[in-house]
């Protein structure tokens, strides 16, 4: 039987009376307009053909259907709309069974829900991740999922956007069975169902749920969605499903979807989605093959080094952790084991996974052990002479093709690279602490870094499951430069009349998990103080300088560890301290500044402006390649709320209107 085509992306073949429809719309089989039209055409064909007893829907490659085509959002709608396609599938007179070969997300999962049966392949996964894009499912997800798996489980899945693998999908009732050959199983299921009564999800009553369990599931979703509206809206719709007819529920869902799709929250989260996919892509590296990395050396096993080691171990690398003495190496091994143990306790790692990680770990005080490393990441004390001396020694030990990476936060990696005979093998990998948790890595393209070294660093970060953002050399790289600019502005406002708790409250109301002064207290004030003292001699007296932080440090208020910083921490709780207010007031008097009041809005406007000005400078200097890269750094490294899109996006939004 020849293959039939329904537009460019939907094909079909007949298998003994079953029309096997395959969606092929690379890269992720999104439900673009031509796919929707193709599906309708395939259904029309099957409806009219007496020799066809039913249909199987499947996808090509690793995806079943990746969801609605996000690139169509913001453009004029094109018929047929997805709900039309989905309603047609559910109402179809002949059985339609999906063979879920891979990822079924968003609209793809909604197609699954509307079919009359669902066979999962072993690589299948199912999810309604719409809330991560600031929207709710728009084609029946909130109404059909609770009918299949109950209200509580549906709140969890739709409210968090988490995906489930095939086995959990079967346990929940979202899929009927797992099959090694889902296509064959689905074809057989169509034949079994042909001519019989069809199980239409929309006709199933939502099973009764325990009200306490519903409230608990809802509370969990609300707790993790600070400041975002989509998760709460999704929960509302799922809860409503039990009390409404399918038709009413779908209408309510669609109205909510359309409203949220046009929201700033959704525009921001879509910007983040696409920024993440562009980050780490460097045009000049398109044809550059990365070097092979299997063994990773980590020098220094403090908080940062042990976090990096854990991240590499859990991603399958062999790790050689180097310390100065055998005792220090053993303590390092202890720290690494401790982090792995915690991961087992919290079920992020299995006991076997932990054993496998430890079997791949070598902790040593012998620098020669690094001879077999393909990449060495240095995470020692942030001091230029310490790092240059280390790189000089590493250069003599590692293989000629091995890559040397520095995790410095503030030092000049080009200066570190000059300690080596071959600076082209040096790159910066600026991890964020704790490195086994934080997703962001600034990949620093140094003056002499070879293209394949940069490509290798990007591939390494990707395999760690982290987000790489490429930046050039500058003091503090992208994130710390913007953070410093923000902090400088915050301190100007302190001197002019705002208090730390007011500035922190403005940031927290905007969506940051913690304000800037609270963050400084947590990190400790001494490193920045030491740096200010170093720079004091060369500081331009004409440039405004706020002494308040120095006064606090001189008074021994070095942050949370000491129980005192910008705040006091009696019993660990952040508390406003009149002593800090007194220091601030004294500083104003000294400079003859008459304090004035600041609103939350003014504070945020000024802080955002400071971030954007610094970001614009970073772009002009070529340190950052794209505004979206800057946004990703601030979101993933500094707590900027993702649903505001990052500083560069938020300002573009205000000046250019909704994109
Ligand atoms: N639409 C358009 N393009 C998409 C896309 C989508 N849904 N998903 C991915 N892409 C592009 C992406 O930009 C990249 O492009 C390429 O595909 C590979 O992506 C009505 C409202 C499917 C698990 O949220 O989670 O359905 O950079 O690098 O690691 O209710 O992409 O190569 O040019 O991520 O293999 C819901 C989002 C939509 C799914 C594949 N769906 N996508 O991961 O590849 S809303 C989603 C993903 C919806 C209905 C509604 C992942 C993936 P380029 P990639 P991957």
Short mmCIF file of C-alpha atoms in Angstrom, two decimals, residues 148-421:
data_model
loop_
_atom_site.label_atom_id
_atom_site.label_comp_id
_atom_site.label_asym_id
_atom_site.label_seq_id
_atom_site.Cartn_x
_atom_site.Cartn_y
_atom_site.Cartn_z
CA UNK A 148 -8.79 9.92 33.43
CA UNK A 149 -6.56 10.21 36.50
CA UNK A 150 -8.63 12.07 39.12
CA UNK A 151 -8.53 15.63 40.41
CA UNK A 152 -5.62 15.31 42.85
CA UNK A 153 -3.15 13.80 40.38
CA UNK A 154 -4.31 16.21 37.67
CA UNK A 155 -3.68 19.22 39.92
CA UNK A 156 -0.17 17.93 40.56
CA UNK A 157 0.64 17.35 36.89
CA UNK A 158 -0.97 20.45 35.40
CA UNK A 159 -0.17 22.79 38.31
CA UNK A 160 3.54 21.97 38.29
CA UNK A 161 3.91 21.14 34.61
CA UNK A 162 5.97 18.07 35.46
CA UNK A 163 6.18 15.24 32.94
CA UNK A 164 5.72 11.56 33.77
CA UNK A 165 7.40 8.57 32.17
CA UNK A 166 5.52 5.63 30.68
CA UNK A 167 5.35 3.51 33.85
CA UNK A 168 3.97 6.34 36.01
CA UNK A 169 1.52 7.23 33.22
CA UNK A 170 0.15 3.68 33.31
CA UNK A 171 -0.06 3.69 37.12
CA UNK A 172 -1.97 6.98 37.01
CA UNK A 173 -4.34 5.78 34.28
CA UNK A 174 -3.07 8.27 31.73
CA UNK A 175 -1.85 5.45 29.48
CA UNK A 176 -3.42 2.01 29.08
CA UNK A 177 -0.28 -0.07 28.61
CA UNK A 178 3.42 0.01 27.78
CA UNK A 179 4.56 -1.85 24.69
CA UNK A 180 8.01 -2.47 23.24
CA UNK A 181 6.44 -1.93 19.82
CA UNK A 182 3.72 0.66 20.53
CA UNK A 183 2.71 0.89 16.87
CA UNK A 184 1.95 -2.84 16.61
CA UNK A 185 0.14 -2.79 19.96
CA UNK A 186 -1.94 0.23 18.92
CA UNK A 187 -2.85 -1.37 15.56
CA UNK A 188 -3.99 -4.49 17.44
CA UNK A 189 -5.98 -2.32 19.87
CA UNK A 190 -7.78 -0.57 16.99
CA UNK A 191 -8.80 -3.95 15.57
CA UNK A 192 -10.04 -5.06 19.03
CA UNK A 193 -12.14 -1.93 19.35
CA UNK A 194 -13.43 -1.79 15.78
CA UNK A 195 -17.19 -1.78 15.65
CA UNK A 196 -17.51 -1.74 19.45
CA UNK A 197 -18.40 0.98 21.93
CA UNK A 198 -15.61 3.53 22.25
CA UNK A 199 -14.29 4.87 25.54
CA UNK A 200 -14.45 8.62 25.06
CA UNK A 201 -12.62 10.51 27.82
CA UNK A 202 -15.09 13.39 27.69
CA UNK A 203 -17.92 11.04 28.63
CA UNK A 204 -16.20 9.77 31.78
CA UNK A 205 -17.29 11.34 35.08
CA UNK A 206 -14.52 12.93 37.11
CA UNK A 207 -13.94 10.47 39.98
CA UNK A 208 -14.90 11.78 43.43
CA UNK A 209 -11.89 13.12 45.33
CA UNK A 210 -11.07 13.61 49.00
CA UNK A 211 -11.47 17.40 49.60
CA UNK A 212 -8.47 17.45 51.97
CA UNK A 213 -6.24 15.82 49.38
CA UNK A 214 -7.44 18.34 46.78
CA UNK A 215 -6.66 21.25 49.13
CA UNK A 216 -3.23 19.81 49.92
CA UNK A 217 -2.40 19.38 46.22
CA UNK A 218 -3.59 22.91 45.51
CA UNK A 219 -1.57 24.37 48.40
CA UNK A 220 1.56 22.66 47.09
CA UNK A 221 1.12 24.19 43.65
CA UNK A 222 0.37 27.66 44.99
CA UNK A 223 3.38 27.54 47.33
CA UNK A 224 5.81 27.00 44.46
CA UNK A 225 4.31 29.48 42.05
CA UNK A 226 5.03 32.76 43.88
CA UNK A 227 3.91 35.71 41.86
CA UNK A 228 2.72 33.71 38.84
CA UNK A 229 -0.92 33.46 37.91
CA UNK A 230 -1.02 30.49 35.51
CA UNK A 231 -0.58 27.66 38.07
CA UNK A 232 -3.47 28.88 40.25
CA UNK A 233 -5.67 29.32 37.15
CA UNK A 234 -4.81 25.78 36.05
CA UNK A 235 -5.81 24.40 39.46
CA UNK A 236 -9.07 26.35 39.35
CA UNK A 237 -9.93 24.81 35.98
CA UNK A 238 -9.08 21.25 37.07
CA UNK A 239 -11.22 21.64 40.18
CA UNK A 240 -14.08 23.00 38.11
CA UNK A 241 -14.07 19.97 35.77
CA UNK A 242 -16.08 17.83 38.21
CA UNK A 243 -18.95 20.33 38.38
CA UNK A 244 -19.23 21.35 34.73
CA UNK A 245 -20.25 19.61 31.55
CA UNK A 246 -17.34 18.93 29.21
CA UNK A 247 -18.59 21.67 26.90
CA UNK A 248 -18.80 24.27 29.68
CA UNK A 249 -15.44 23.24 31.08
CA UNK A 250 -13.76 23.48 27.68
CA UNK A 251 -15.24 26.94 27.11
CA UNK A 252 -13.97 28.14 30.48
CA UNK A 253 -10.54 26.63 29.81
CA UNK A 254 -10.28 28.20 26.35
CA UNK A 255 -11.23 31.65 27.65
CA UNK A 256 -8.59 31.40 30.39
CA UNK A 257 -6.00 30.13 27.92
CA UNK A 258 -6.60 33.03 25.51
CA UNK A 259 -6.44 35.59 28.33
CA UNK A 260 -3.17 34.20 29.70
CA UNK A 261 -1.63 33.72 26.26
CA UNK A 262 -1.75 37.47 25.81
CA UNK A 263 -0.34 38.19 29.29
CA UNK A 264 3.06 39.67 30.06
CA UNK A 265 3.80 36.61 32.19
CA UNK A 266 3.44 34.35 29.18
CA UNK A 267 5.42 36.65 26.88
CA UNK A 268 8.19 36.68 29.48
CA UNK A 269 8.27 32.91 29.93
CA UNK A 270 8.24 32.32 26.17
CA UNK A 271 11.14 34.73 25.85
CA UNK A 272 12.98 32.66 28.48
CA UNK A 273 12.14 29.42 26.64
CA UNK A 274 13.63 30.65 23.38
CA UNK A 275 16.53 32.42 25.11
CA UNK A 276 17.46 29.09 26.72
CA UNK A 277 17.45 27.39 23.35
CA UNK A 278 19.66 30.10 21.82
CA UNK A 279 22.09 30.29 24.74
CA UNK A 280 25.24 28.36 24.27
CA UNK A 281 24.80 28.44 20.49
CA UNK A 282 27.77 30.18 18.96
CA UNK A 283 27.54 30.66 15.21
CA UNK A 284 31.27 30.43 14.65
CA UNK A 285 31.29 27.02 16.34
CA UNK A 286 28.72 25.45 14.01
CA UNK A 287 31.30 23.20 12.33
CA UNK A 288 33.67 22.80 15.25
CA UNK A 289 33.87 19.34 16.82
CA UNK A 290 34.31 19.32 20.59
CA UNK A 291 37.15 17.34 22.16
CA UNK A 292 36.28 14.10 23.92
CA UNK A 293 35.83 14.53 27.67
CA UNK A 294 35.40 11.47 29.90
CA UNK A 295 37.70 12.18 32.84
CA UNK A 296 37.38 15.44 34.74
CA UNK A 297 39.91 16.73 37.22
CA UNK A 298 38.61 19.03 39.94
CA UNK A 299 41.20 20.98 41.89
CA UNK A 300 40.00 22.03 45.33
CA UNK A 301 37.18 20.25 47.12
CA UNK A 302 35.66 23.07 49.12
CA UNK A 303 31.99 23.95 48.75
CA UNK A 304 32.43 24.83 45.06
CA UNK A 305 34.83 22.06 44.06
CA UNK A 306 32.83 19.30 45.73
CA UNK A 307 29.65 20.59 44.09
CA UNK A 308 31.32 20.54 40.67
CA UNK A 309 32.67 17.04 41.34
CA UNK A 310 29.19 15.77 42.27
CA UNK A 311 27.67 17.33 39.20
CA UNK A 312 30.27 15.64 36.96
CA UNK A 313 29.92 12.28 38.75
CA UNK A 314 26.15 12.20 38.49
CA UNK A 315 26.48 13.02 34.78
CA UNK A 316 28.61 9.94 34.22
CA UNK A 317 32.13 11.42 34.21
CA UNK A 318 35.12 9.88 35.95
CA UNK A 319 36.39 12.46 38.47
CA UNK A 320 39.84 12.98 39.92
CA UNK A 321 39.60 15.39 42.85
CA UNK A 322 42.90 16.98 43.81
CA UNK A 323 43.76 18.44 47.21
CA UNK A 324 46.99 19.60 48.80
CA UNK A 325 47.39 16.80 51.36
CA UNK A 326 46.10 13.22 51.64
CA UNK A 327 44.05 14.31 54.67
CA UNK A 328 42.45 17.15 52.73
CA UNK A 329 41.75 14.74 49.86
CA UNK A 330 39.98 12.38 52.28
CA UNK A 331 37.90 15.27 53.69
CA UNK A 332 37.05 16.21 50.10
CA UNK A 333 35.90 12.68 49.43
CA UNK A 334 33.81 12.95 52.59
CA UNK A 335 32.14 16.16 51.38
CA UNK A 336 31.42 14.67 47.98
CA UNK A 337 30.01 11.50 49.57
CA UNK A 338 27.90 13.66 51.88
CA UNK A 339 26.28 15.48 48.97
CA UNK A 340 25.61 12.16 47.20
CA UNK A 341 24.07 10.77 50.41
CA UNK A 342 21.71 13.73 50.62
CA UNK A 343 20.72 13.17 46.99
CA UNK A 344 19.84 9.55 47.85
CA UNK A 345 17.82 10.66 50.89
CA UNK A 346 15.83 13.08 48.79
CA UNK A 347 15.36 10.40 46.09
CA UNK A 348 17.19 12.39 43.42
CA UNK A 349 19.70 9.54 43.18
CA UNK A 350 19.35 5.81 43.69
CA UNK A 351 21.61 3.86 46.05
CA UNK A 352 23.11 2.11 43.00
CA UNK A 353 23.65 5.48 41.35
CA UNK A 354 25.56 6.64 44.41
CA UNK A 355 27.76 3.53 44.35
CA UNK A 356 28.47 4.05 40.65
CA UNK A 357 29.45 7.68 41.30
CA UNK A 358 31.81 6.75 44.12
CA UNK A 359 33.38 4.03 41.97
CA UNK A 360 34.23 6.71 39.41
CA UNK A 361 35.77 9.05 42.00
CA UNK A 362 39.45 9.28 42.86
CA UNK A 363 40.49 11.71 45.61
CA UNK A 364 44.21 12.37 45.70
CA UNK A 365 46.97 14.74 46.74
CA UNK A 366 49.13 13.74 43.76
CA UNK A 367 48.92 16.29 40.98
CA UNK A 368 50.37 13.69 38.58
CA UNK A 369 47.09 11.80 38.85
CA UNK A 370 45.62 14.51 36.61
CA UNK A 371 47.70 13.22 33.69
CA UNK A 372 44.68 11.19 32.54
CA UNK A 373 42.18 14.06 32.79
CA UNK A 374 40.62 15.43 29.60
CA UNK A 375 39.44 18.55 31.41
CA UNK A 376 40.61 20.05 34.70
CA UNK A 377 38.36 22.52 36.50
CA UNK A 378 40.11 24.63 39.08
CA UNK A 379 38.06 25.69 42.11
CA UNK A 380 40.69 26.93 44.57
CA UNK A 381 40.91 30.14 46.60
CA UNK A 382 40.19 33.17 44.36
CA UNK A 383 43.68 34.67 44.42
CA UNK A 384 45.64 35.45 41.27
CA UNK A 385 49.02 34.19 42.45
CA UNK A 386 47.50 30.96 43.80
CA UNK A 387 45.70 30.34 40.50
CA UNK A 388 48.58 31.25 38.18
CA UNK A 389 50.95 29.00 40.13
CA UNK A 390 48.42 26.16 39.93
CA UNK A 391 47.95 26.60 36.18
CA UNK A 392 51.72 26.64 35.66
CA UNK A 393 51.95 23.28 37.46
CA UNK A 394 48.87 21.81 35.74
CA UNK A 395 50.32 22.77 32.37
CA UNK A 396 53.29 20.50 33.01
CA UNK A 397 51.17 17.53 34.14
CA UNK A 398 48.13 17.19 31.89
CA UNK A 399 48.10 15.71 28.38
CA UNK A 400 48.73 18.11 25.49
CA UNK A 401 45.08 17.99 24.34
CA UNK A 402 43.60 18.44 27.82
CA UNK A 403 41.54 21.54 28.63
CA UNK A 404 42.17 23.74 31.66
CA UNK A 405 39.23 25.64 33.11
CA UNK A 406 39.19 28.24 35.84
CA UNK A 407 36.19 28.83 38.07
CA UNK A 408 37.29 32.29 39.11
CA UNK A 409 34.52 34.78 39.90
CA UNK A 410 36.44 38.05 39.74
CA UNK A 411 39.99 37.44 38.52
CA UNK A 412 41.17 37.89 34.95
CA UNK A 413 41.25 34.45 33.31
CA UNK A 414 43.55 35.82 30.58
CA UNK A 415 46.12 36.56 33.27
CA UNK A 416 45.71 33.00 34.57
CA UNK A 417 46.08 31.63 31.03
CA UNK A 418 49.41 33.38 30.52
CA UNK A 419 50.89 31.04 33.15
CA UNK A 420 50.49 28.19 30.66
CA UNK A 421 52.57 27.40 27.58
#
